[in-house]
Amino acid sequence: MEAYCTSIIPVKFSDAKLTREIINVCKEKQMLFDYSNYKGTINLKAIPDINVGQFDFYYIPSSKTDIQCAFSESTLTLILTWKNAYADYYSLVNQSLGDRKQLVKRILAYAPNDENLVPLMKILERYRENGLAINYAFTFYSIYDENFTEVSEQHLKVLAEPSIINMDDMLSSIDTTVVYNSKTKINKEILKTIKDVDIYSAQKTFITWASIVSMTKSKDVFVKNHITLTLIELLVQRIWNLCYSQNIRLNDCITNIKKRSKDTDKIIVETYRILIESKNCISATYSSRLSGIYSAIVESSQLSNNVGDLEQKLNYLIVFTNNINQRKNRYLQQSSEILLFLIAIAQVVPLFFNLPIVTHNMISVGTVVGVCVLGILLIRSKYRS
């Protein structure tokens, strides 16, 4: 039995200018190589059914890992792929889940296992103060097993949803080790909820929040199937991370009044762009098989919830900003009226003191001051909300 394992690691940059800067630095240091020279198996331009025109692809040569980089606007998506052979499903599940947990730990620490990826990660780490953040790695699997039987279906579901055996890749449970074998207790209720979404009779695809596991009995479609899943996850995870990162940015903008500045308008425009991209991503359609798998991936990722949260926070920020601007405008208008009133009084006072009826300076000064105070109070009362 053979299996491909791919980890998708989305990265958000502060802007497209920083993206170009990082690409140029990496190319100058010969860390990234032109995709036209890519000779690996997982060629992301090999599937014409999925449009990836928005991405600039590069690769990093490595003997251990297939490392690819997809840049687009203010994002980078790292795509790391391994291929292994396994004697049985128990060894597949145990090794894969253990490797995945360690991968998440090392990626979030900017310390990947593959030494060929280290230089790029060190460069990314330098830009953390510029808002760059690596939040997670999403890992999924494609399996080739010509001898697959329905009895083996349980193993695929365990790999897709490790919480069935009380195992996951969260850092909080990094010290928890579960050895999966024939005696392992399995949550049967969760097991039943995981359904095959593939319409091909020779393939099975299980999709959960935690992962995707797709099995094929045909070696001819093994690679193509994994490339297809990689492209779908490239699109979805990029958008998911964009929404996640922008949600954090909006939170900061809303809750930190002192930080709110001229950048607010820029954040609003950027959020609108992300919302448009997100909704286009959610509504994308493909062939019958791909549409079914794509819809299941989008649903399991809960991307729609992220988009809804982002939209809600954007509306709140717009209303909040408008209220602040209205108060500022009212204050400026009030100040202008008071200033004009005082100027007018200043012009009239000399004439007032020259009138024959004015015989007592103290009374006259008090009258002028009283008029000024009364005028200011009347103007201020006009702008009280």
Tab-separated table of C-alpha atoms in Angstrom:
chain	number	residue	atom	x	y	z
A	1	MET	CA	0.000	0.000	0.000
A	2	GLU	CA	1.224	3.510	-0.905
A	3	ALA	CA	0.163	6.861	0.448
A	4	TYR	CA	0.741	10.520	-0.307
A	5	CYS	CA	0.634	12.917	2.628
A	6	THR	CA	0.412	16.662	1.955
A	7	SER	CA	0.483	19.522	4.432
A	8	ILE	CA	-0.927	22.877	3.348
A	9	ILE	CA	0.549	25.816	5.313
A	10	PRO	CA	-1.026	29.192	4.453
A	11	VAL	CA	0.841	32.407	5.253
A	12	LYS	CA	-0.582	35.950	5.248
A	13	PHE	CA	1.630	38.938	4.463
A	14	SER	CA	0.856	42.560	5.319
A	15	ASP	CA	0.552	43.529	1.644
A	16	ALA	CA	1.439	42.536	-1.914
A	17	LYS	CA	4.602	44.668	-1.785
A	18	LEU	CA	6.009	42.454	0.983
A	19	THR	CA	5.106	39.370	-1.061
A	20	ARG	CA	7.190	40.593	-3.993
A	21	GLU	CA	10.027	41.553	-1.665
A	22	ILE	CA	10.180	38.059	-0.159
A	23	ILE	CA	10.016	36.418	-3.597
A	24	ASN	CA	12.905	38.579	-4.840
A	25	VAL	CA	15.037	37.914	-1.749
A	26	CYS	CA	14.455	34.156	-2.001
A	27	LYS	CA	15.232	34.061	-5.708
A	28	GLU	CA	18.426	36.073	-5.231
A	29	LYS	CA	19.551	33.652	-2.526
A	30	GLN	CA	18.541	30.719	-4.764
A	31	MET	CA	15.974	29.410	-2.312
A	32	LEU	CA	13.136	29.393	-4.829
A	33	PHE	CA	13.346	27.902	-8.320
A	34	ASP	CA	11.252	28.554	-11.398
A	35	TYR	CA	8.338	26.158	-11.728
A	36	SER	CA	9.047	25.484	-15.393
A	37	ASN	CA	11.968	23.364	-14.187
A	38	TYR	CA	9.880	21.377	-11.691
A	39	LYS	CA	10.305	17.610	-12.255
A	40	GLY	CA	8.316	16.325	-9.288
A	41	THR	CA	5.232	14.121	-9.389
A	42	ILE	CA	2.770	16.544	-7.795
A	43	ASN	CA	2.681	19.063	-10.649
A	44	LEU	CA	0.040	21.609	-9.681
A	45	LYS	CA	-0.408	22.784	-13.260
A	46	ALA	CA	-1.235	19.301	-14.517
A	47	ILE	CA	-4.995	19.484	-13.791
A	48	PRO	CA	-6.704	21.946	-16.169
A	49	ASP	CA	-10.108	21.493	-14.461
A	50	ILE	CA	-9.053	23.774	-11.606
A	51	ASN	CA	-7.940	27.316	-12.398
A	52	VAL	CA	-4.768	28.323	-10.537
A	53	GLY	CA	-3.939	31.338	-12.695
A	54	GLN	CA	-3.862	33.635	-9.660
A	55	PHE	CA	-0.812	31.810	-8.241
A	56	ASP	CA	2.882	32.154	-8.981
A	57	PHE	CA	4.399	28.724	-8.351
A	58	TYR	CA	7.955	27.976	-7.251
A	59	TYR	CA	9.612	24.880	-5.850
A	60	ILE	CA	12.434	24.077	-3.441
A	61	PRO	CA	14.561	21.028	-4.343
A	62	SER	CA	14.656	18.378	-1.617
A	63	SER	CA	15.437	14.672	-1.506
A	64	LYS	CA	13.017	14.035	1.383
A	65	THR	CA	10.042	16.275	0.710
A	66	ASP	CA	8.297	17.700	-2.332
A	67	ILE	CA	8.271	21.411	-1.414
A	68	GLN	CA	6.198	23.855	-3.453
A	69	CYS	CA	5.307	27.506	-2.892
A	70	ALA	CA	2.219	29.242	-4.264
A	71	PHE	CA	2.291	33.060	-4.029
A	72	SER	CA	-0.793	35.187	-4.670
A	73	GLU	CA	-1.291	38.877	-3.796
A	74	SER	CA	-0.477	39.089	-0.067
A	75	THR	CA	-0.312	35.347	0.574
A	76	LEU	CA	2.037	32.397	0.399
A	77	THR	CA	0.901	28.789	0.623
A	78	LEU	CA	3.534	26.177	1.398
A	79	ILE	CA	2.757	22.704	0.053
A	80	LEU	CA	4.795	19.861	1.542
A	81	THR	CA	4.258	16.324	0.207
A	82	TRP	CA	5.661	12.940	1.232
A	83	LYS	CA	5.158	9.507	-0.283
A	84	ASN	CA	5.526	6.354	1.812
A	85	ALA	CA	4.774	2.644	1.602
A	86	TYR	CA	3.065	0.811	4.476
A	87	ALA	CA	2.644	-2.838	5.362
A	88	ASP	CA	-0.856	-2.369	6.777
A	89	TYR	CA	-3.382	0.252	7.871
A	90	TYR	CA	-2.323	0.201	11.514
A	91	SER	CA	1.207	1.293	10.642
A	92	LEU	CA	-0.197	3.870	8.202
A	93	VAL	CA	-2.444	5.457	10.838
A	94	ASN	CA	0.103	5.401	13.661
A	95	GLN	CA	2.986	6.826	11.663
A	96	SER	CA	0.878	9.390	9.826
A	97	LEU	CA	-0.799	10.790	12.928
A	98	GLY	CA	2.489	10.881	14.845
A	99	ASP	CA	4.276	12.632	11.975
A	100	ARG	CA	1.434	15.106	11.572
A	101	LYS	CA	1.527	16.137	15.211
A	102	GLN	CA	5.286	16.736	15.088
A	103	LEU	CA	4.928	18.656	11.824
A	104	VAL	CA	2.444	21.091	13.348
A	105	LYS	CA	4.689	21.656	16.349
A	106	ARG	CA	7.784	22.348	14.241
A	107	ILE	CA	6.050	24.485	11.597
A	108	LEU	CA	4.506	26.791	14.208
A	109	ALA	CA	7.992	27.145	15.710
A	110	TYR	CA	9.433	28.024	12.259
A	111	ALA	CA	11.665	24.953	12.561
A	112	PRO	CA	10.662	22.414	9.884
A	113	ASN	CA	12.124	18.910	9.699
A	114	ASP	CA	13.342	19.321	6.137
A	115	GLU	CA	16.642	21.239	6.096
A	116	ASN	CA	15.890	22.517	2.580
A	117	LEU	CA	12.894	24.423	3.925
A	118	VAL	CA	14.778	25.969	6.864
A	119	PRO	CA	16.258	28.986	4.949
A	120	LEU	CA	12.818	30.081	3.721
A	121	MET	CA	11.272	29.658	7.176
A	122	LYS	CA	14.049	31.780	8.708
A	123	ILE	CA	13.286	34.558	6.235
A	124	LEU	CA	9.566	34.343	7.047
A	125	GLU	CA	10.356	34.485	10.743
A	126	ARG	CA	12.112	37.832	10.277
A	127	TYR	CA	8.868	39.381	9.093
A	128	ARG	CA	6.775	38.338	12.091
A	129	GLU	CA	6.897	41.916	13.406
A	130	ASN	CA	5.341	43.022	10.096
A	131	GLY	CA	2.211	41.009	10.852
A	132	LEU	CA	3.305	37.786	9.159
A	133	ALA	CA	1.915	34.739	10.939
A	134	ILE	CA	1.797	30.983	10.396
A	135	ASN	CA	-1.312	29.802	12.202
A	136	TYR	CA	-1.664	26.121	11.315
A	137	ALA	CA	-0.949	23.283	8.887
A	138	PHE	CA	-3.733	21.279	7.275
A	139	THR	CA	-2.723	17.710	6.391
A	140	PHE	CA	-4.536	15.192	4.206
A	141	TYR	CA	-3.872	11.803	2.587
A	142	SER	CA	-4.326	9.866	-0.640
A	143	ILE	CA	-3.953	6.095	-0.537
A	144	TYR	CA	-3.449	3.538	-3.269
A	145	ASP	CA	-4.632	0.071	-2.279
A	146	GLU	CA	-5.672	-2.336	-5.024
A	147	ASN	CA	-6.707	-4.893	-2.383
A	148	PHE	CA	-8.996	-2.529	-0.489
A	149	THR	CA	-12.127	-4.070	1.054
A	150	GLU	CA	-15.040	-2.581	2.983
A	151	VAL	CA	-13.498	-3.950	6.183
A	152	SER	CA	-10.651	-1.441	5.781
A	153	GLU	CA	-13.030	1.511	5.637
A	154	GLN	CA	-12.804	2.011	9.393
A	155	HIS	CA	-9.062	2.715	9.139
A	156	LEU	CA	-9.641	5.485	6.603
A	157	LYS	CA	-12.167	7.118	8.903
A	158	VAL	CA	-9.781	6.941	11.871
A	159	LEU	CA	-7.089	8.651	9.796
A	160	ALA	CA	-9.595	11.300	8.691
A	161	GLU	CA	-10.923	11.894	12.221
A	162	PRO	CA	-8.365	10.800	14.852
A	163	SER	CA	-10.597	11.973	17.701
A	164	ILE	CA	-12.407	8.652	17.169
A	165	ILE	CA	-9.470	7.061	19.019
A	166	ASN	CA	-8.857	10.081	21.275
A	167	MET	CA	-5.910	11.337	19.262
A	168	ASP	CA	-5.349	14.606	17.440
A	169	ASP	CA	-2.583	16.971	16.337
A	170	MET	CA	-3.294	19.827	18.729
A	171	LEU	CA	-0.299	21.084	20.660
A	172	SER	CA	-2.196	20.798	23.931
A	173	SER	CA	-2.149	17.026	23.519
A	174	ILE	CA	1.393	16.762	22.178
A	175	ASP	CA	2.418	14.358	24.949
A	176	THR	CA	-0.592	12.112	24.480
A	177	THR	CA	0.354	8.965	22.575
A	178	VAL	CA	-2.242	6.490	21.357
A	179	VAL	CA	-1.150	3.304	19.640
A	180	TYR	CA	-3.796	2.267	17.163
A	181	ASN	CA	-4.309	-1.506	16.925
A	182	SER	CA	-7.056	-4.113	16.798
A	183	LYS	CA	-7.842	-3.579	20.502
A	184	THR	CA	-8.187	0.221	20.320
A	185	LYS	CA	-11.531	1.546	21.517
A	186	ILE	CA	-13.320	3.431	18.777
A	187	ASN	CA	-16.184	5.908	19.092
A	188	LYS	CA	-18.769	4.128	16.955
A	189	GLU	CA	-21.185	7.072	16.961
A	190	ILE	CA	-18.693	9.419	15.339
A	191	LEU	CA	-17.585	6.629	13.002
A	192	LYS	CA	-21.124	6.366	11.584
A	193	THR	CA	-21.335	10.086	10.847
A	194	ILE	CA	-18.348	10.046	8.468
A	195	LYS	CA	-19.656	9.309	4.982
A	196	ASP	CA	-17.962	8.584	1.672
A	197	VAL	CA	-18.524	11.609	-0.604
A	198	ASP	CA	-16.866	10.155	-3.718
A	199	ILE	CA	-19.133	9.149	-6.603
A	200	TYR	CA	-16.505	6.851	-8.192
A	201	SER	CA	-17.038	3.204	-7.315
A	202	ALA	CA	-13.272	2.510	-7.292
A	203	GLN	CA	-12.571	5.370	-4.887
A	204	LYS	CA	-13.586	6.478	-1.430
A	205	THR	CA	-13.121	9.969	0.008
A	206	PHE	CA	-13.792	10.885	3.644
A	207	ILE	CA	-13.779	14.554	4.633
A	208	THR	CA	-13.811	15.963	8.159
A	209	TRP	CA	-12.725	19.143	9.906
A	210	ALA	CA	-9.471	17.418	10.867
A	211	SER	CA	-8.413	15.964	7.526
A	212	ILE	CA	-9.240	14.306	4.206
A	213	VAL	CA	-8.508	10.699	3.327
A	214	SER	CA	-9.050	9.526	-0.225
A	215	MET	CA	-8.458	5.929	-1.328
A	216	THR	CA	-8.234	4.583	-4.876
A	217	LYS	CA	-7.828	1.071	-6.219
A	218	SER	CA	-6.376	2.399	-9.461
A	219	LYS	CA	-2.736	3.384	-9.646
A	220	ASP	CA	-3.411	5.325	-12.849
A	221	VAL	CA	-5.548	7.890	-11.007
A	222	PHE	CA	-3.613	7.816	-7.707
A	223	VAL	CA	-1.359	10.795	-8.501
A	224	LYS	CA	-4.040	12.746	-10.368
A	225	ASN	CA	-6.446	12.328	-7.475
A	226	HIS	CA	-3.903	13.683	-4.983
A	227	ILE	CA	-3.012	16.656	-7.183
A	228	THR	CA	-6.724	17.473	-7.491
A	229	LEU	CA	-7.208	17.406	-3.723
A	230	THR	CA	-4.072	19.523	-3.274
A	231	LEU	CA	-5.390	22.188	-5.643
A	232	ILE	CA	-8.770	22.294	-3.918
A	233	GLU	CA	-7.167	22.619	-0.506
A	234	LEU	CA	-4.776	25.252	-1.849
A	235	LEU	CA	-7.768	27.401	-2.827
A	236	VAL	CA	-9.824	26.762	0.317
A	237	GLN	CA	-7.032	27.022	2.905
A	238	ARG	CA	-5.721	30.249	1.389
A	239	ILE	CA	-9.152	31.842	1.741
A	240	TRP	CA	-9.725	30.313	5.186
A	241	ASN	CA	-6.479	31.808	6.484
A	242	LEU	CA	-7.210	35.164	4.841
A	243	CYS	CA	-10.539	35.334	6.687
A	244	TYR	CA	-8.977	34.143	9.940
A	245	SER	CA	-6.141	36.691	9.750
A	246	GLN	CA	-8.435	39.542	8.752
A	247	ASN	CA	-10.832	38.698	11.591
A	248	ILE	CA	-7.930	39.166	14.028
A	249	ARG	CA	-7.018	42.453	12.360
A	250	LEU	CA	-10.588	43.743	12.590
A	251	ASN	CA	-10.755	42.735	16.259
A	252	ASP	CA	-7.632	44.772	16.912
A	253	CYS	CA	-8.981	47.742	14.973
A	254	ILE	CA	-12.320	47.689	16.815
A	255	THR	CA	-11.017	47.155	20.350
A	256	ASN	CA	-7.932	49.405	20.278
A	257	ILE	CA	-9.269	52.902	19.784
A	258	LYS	CA	-5.825	54.528	20.093
A	259	LYS	CA	-4.549	52.400	17.186
A	260	ARG	CA	-7.458	53.383	14.959
A	261	SER	CA	-6.118	55.772	12.342
A	262	LYS	CA	-5.990	56.544	8.661
A	263	ASP	CA	-5.384	52.802	8.087
A	264	THR	CA	-9.035	52.087	8.909
A	265	ASP	CA	-10.184	52.921	5.380
A	266	LYS	CA	-7.463	50.656	3.981
A	267	ILE	CA	-8.578	47.803	6.261
A	268	ILE	CA	-12.208	48.249	5.189
A	269	VAL	CA	-11.315	48.122	1.485
A	270	GLU	CA	-9.068	45.083	2.023
A	271	THR	CA	-11.823	43.303	3.945
A	272	TYR	CA	-14.302	43.928	1.130
A	273	ARG	CA	-11.828	42.361	-1.311
A	274	ILE	CA	-11.361	39.306	0.914
A	275	LEU	CA	-15.143	38.900	1.259
A	276	ILE	CA	-15.575	38.962	-2.508
A	277	GLU	CA	-12.805	36.378	-2.968
A	278	SER	CA	-14.273	34.232	-0.194
A	279	LYS	CA	-17.771	34.187	-1.644
A	280	ASN	CA	-16.396	33.376	-5.084
A	281	CYS	CA	-14.432	30.517	-3.524
A	282	ILE	CA	-17.494	29.135	-1.720
A	283	SER	CA	-19.695	29.271	-4.808
A	284	ALA	CA	-17.153	27.769	-7.259
A	285	THR	CA	-18.443	24.847	-9.344
A	286	TYR	CA	-16.657	22.008	-11.124
A	287	SER	CA	-17.515	18.619	-12.604
A	288	SER	CA	-19.991	16.377	-10.781
A	289	ARG	CA	-17.362	14.484	-8.770
A	290	LEU	CA	-15.208	17.506	-8.012
A	291	SER	CA	-18.207	19.654	-7.074
A	292	GLY	CA	-19.316	17.062	-4.526
A	293	ILE	CA	-15.861	16.828	-2.976
A	294	TYR	CA	-15.327	20.599	-3.153
A	295	SER	CA	-18.637	21.350	-1.437
A	296	ALA	CA	-17.862	18.832	1.308
A	297	ILE	CA	-14.425	20.394	1.877
A	298	VAL	CA	-15.873	23.919	2.060
A	299	GLU	CA	-18.612	22.768	4.436
A	300	SER	CA	-16.268	20.826	6.734
A	301	SER	CA	-13.855	23.775	6.903
A	302	GLN	CA	-16.697	26.001	8.176
A	303	LEU	CA	-15.465	28.678	5.802
A	304	SER	CA	-18.950	30.190	5.601
A	305	ASN	CA	-18.870	30.850	9.358
A	306	ASN	CA	-15.551	32.679	9.031
A	307	VAL	CA	-16.951	34.750	6.182
A	308	GLY	CA	-20.066	35.565	8.217
A	309	ASP	CA	-17.981	36.657	11.208
A	310	LEU	CA	-15.800	38.798	8.981
A	311	GLU	CA	-18.817	40.458	7.367
A	312	GLN	CA	-20.408	41.170	10.747
A	313	LYS	CA	-17.242	42.747	12.146
A	314	LEU	CA	-16.780	44.806	8.987
A	315	ASN	CA	-20.305	46.218	9.290
A	316	TYR	CA	-19.684	47.028	12.957
A	317	LEU	CA	-16.400	48.757	12.137
A	318	ILE	CA	-18.057	50.841	9.413
A	319	VAL	CA	-20.895	51.947	11.732
A	320	PHE	CA	-18.466	52.618	14.576
A	321	THR	CA	-16.120	54.614	12.329
A	322	ASN	CA	-19.027	56.616	10.878
A	323	ASN	CA	-20.218	57.507	14.381
A	324	ILE	CA	-16.729	58.675	15.367
A	325	ASN	CA	-16.451	60.756	12.190
A	326	GLN	CA	-19.887	62.272	12.764
A	327	ARG	CA	-18.927	63.267	16.311
A	328	LYS	CA	-15.680	64.760	15.033
A	329	ASN	CA	-17.549	66.692	12.329
A	330	ARG	CA	-20.116	67.964	14.834
A	331	TYR	CA	-17.323	69.105	17.147
A	332	LEU	CA	-15.514	70.882	14.316
A	333	GLN	CA	-18.703	72.543	13.138
A	334	GLN	CA	-19.523	73.635	16.711
A	335	SER	CA	-16.020	75.046	17.175
A	336	SER	CA	-16.289	76.920	13.881
A	337	GLU	CA	-19.596	78.521	14.845
A	338	ILE	CA	-18.255	79.590	18.250
A	339	LEU	CA	-15.165	81.081	16.605
A	340	LEU	CA	-17.256	82.979	14.043
A	341	PHE	CA	-19.533	84.242	16.829
A	342	LEU	CA	-16.579	85.530	18.857
A	343	ILE	CA	-15.110	87.195	15.784
A	344	ALA	CA	-18.426	88.895	15.162
A	345	ILE	CA	-18.581	90.058	18.792
A	346	ALA	CA	-15.015	91.355	18.557
A	347	GLN	CA	-15.981	93.451	15.536
A	348	VAL	CA	-19.026	94.921	17.259
A	349	VAL	CA	-17.457	95.678	20.693
A	350	PRO	CA	-15.479	98.815	19.626
A	351	LEU	CA	-18.646	100.330	18.177
A	352	PHE	CA	-20.566	99.421	21.341
A	353	PHE	CA	-18.125	101.275	23.634
A	354	ASN	CA	-18.336	104.397	21.473
A	355	LEU	CA	-22.112	104.704	21.855
A	356	PRO	CA	-23.327	107.716	23.959
A	357	ILE	CA	-25.486	105.450	26.116
A	358	VAL	CA	-22.449	103.576	27.434
A	359	THR	CA	-21.422	105.416	30.601
A	360	HIS	CA	-19.952	102.722	32.856
A	361	ASN	CA	-17.034	100.587	31.603
A	362	MET	CA	-17.433	97.763	34.147
A	363	ILE	CA	-21.106	97.316	33.322
A	364	SER	CA	-20.277	97.398	29.617
A	365	VAL	CA	-17.550	94.773	29.933
A	366	GLY	CA	-19.845	92.546	31.978
A	367	THR	CA	-22.547	92.898	29.328
A	368	VAL	CA	-20.165	91.877	26.547
A	369	VAL	CA	-18.868	88.895	28.529
A	370	GLY	CA	-22.432	87.834	29.317
A	371	VAL	CA	-23.412	88.011	25.655
A	372	CYS	CA	-20.359	85.897	24.716
A	373	VAL	CA	-21.086	83.251	27.332
A	374	LEU	CA	-24.771	83.106	26.397
A	375	GLY	CA	-23.931	82.813	22.706
A	376	ILE	CA	-21.451	79.975	23.310
A	377	LEU	CA	-23.951	78.102	25.483
A	378	LEU	CA	-26.656	78.423	22.832
A	379	ILE	CA	-24.326	77.125	20.108
A	380	ARG	CA	-23.195	74.168	22.275
A	381	SER	CA	-26.799	73.255	23.138
A	382	LYS	CA	-27.531	73.077	19.432
A	383	TYR	CA	-25.014	70.211	19.012
A	384	ARG	CA	-25.951	68.159	22.025
A	385	SER	CA	-27.178	64.717	21.034
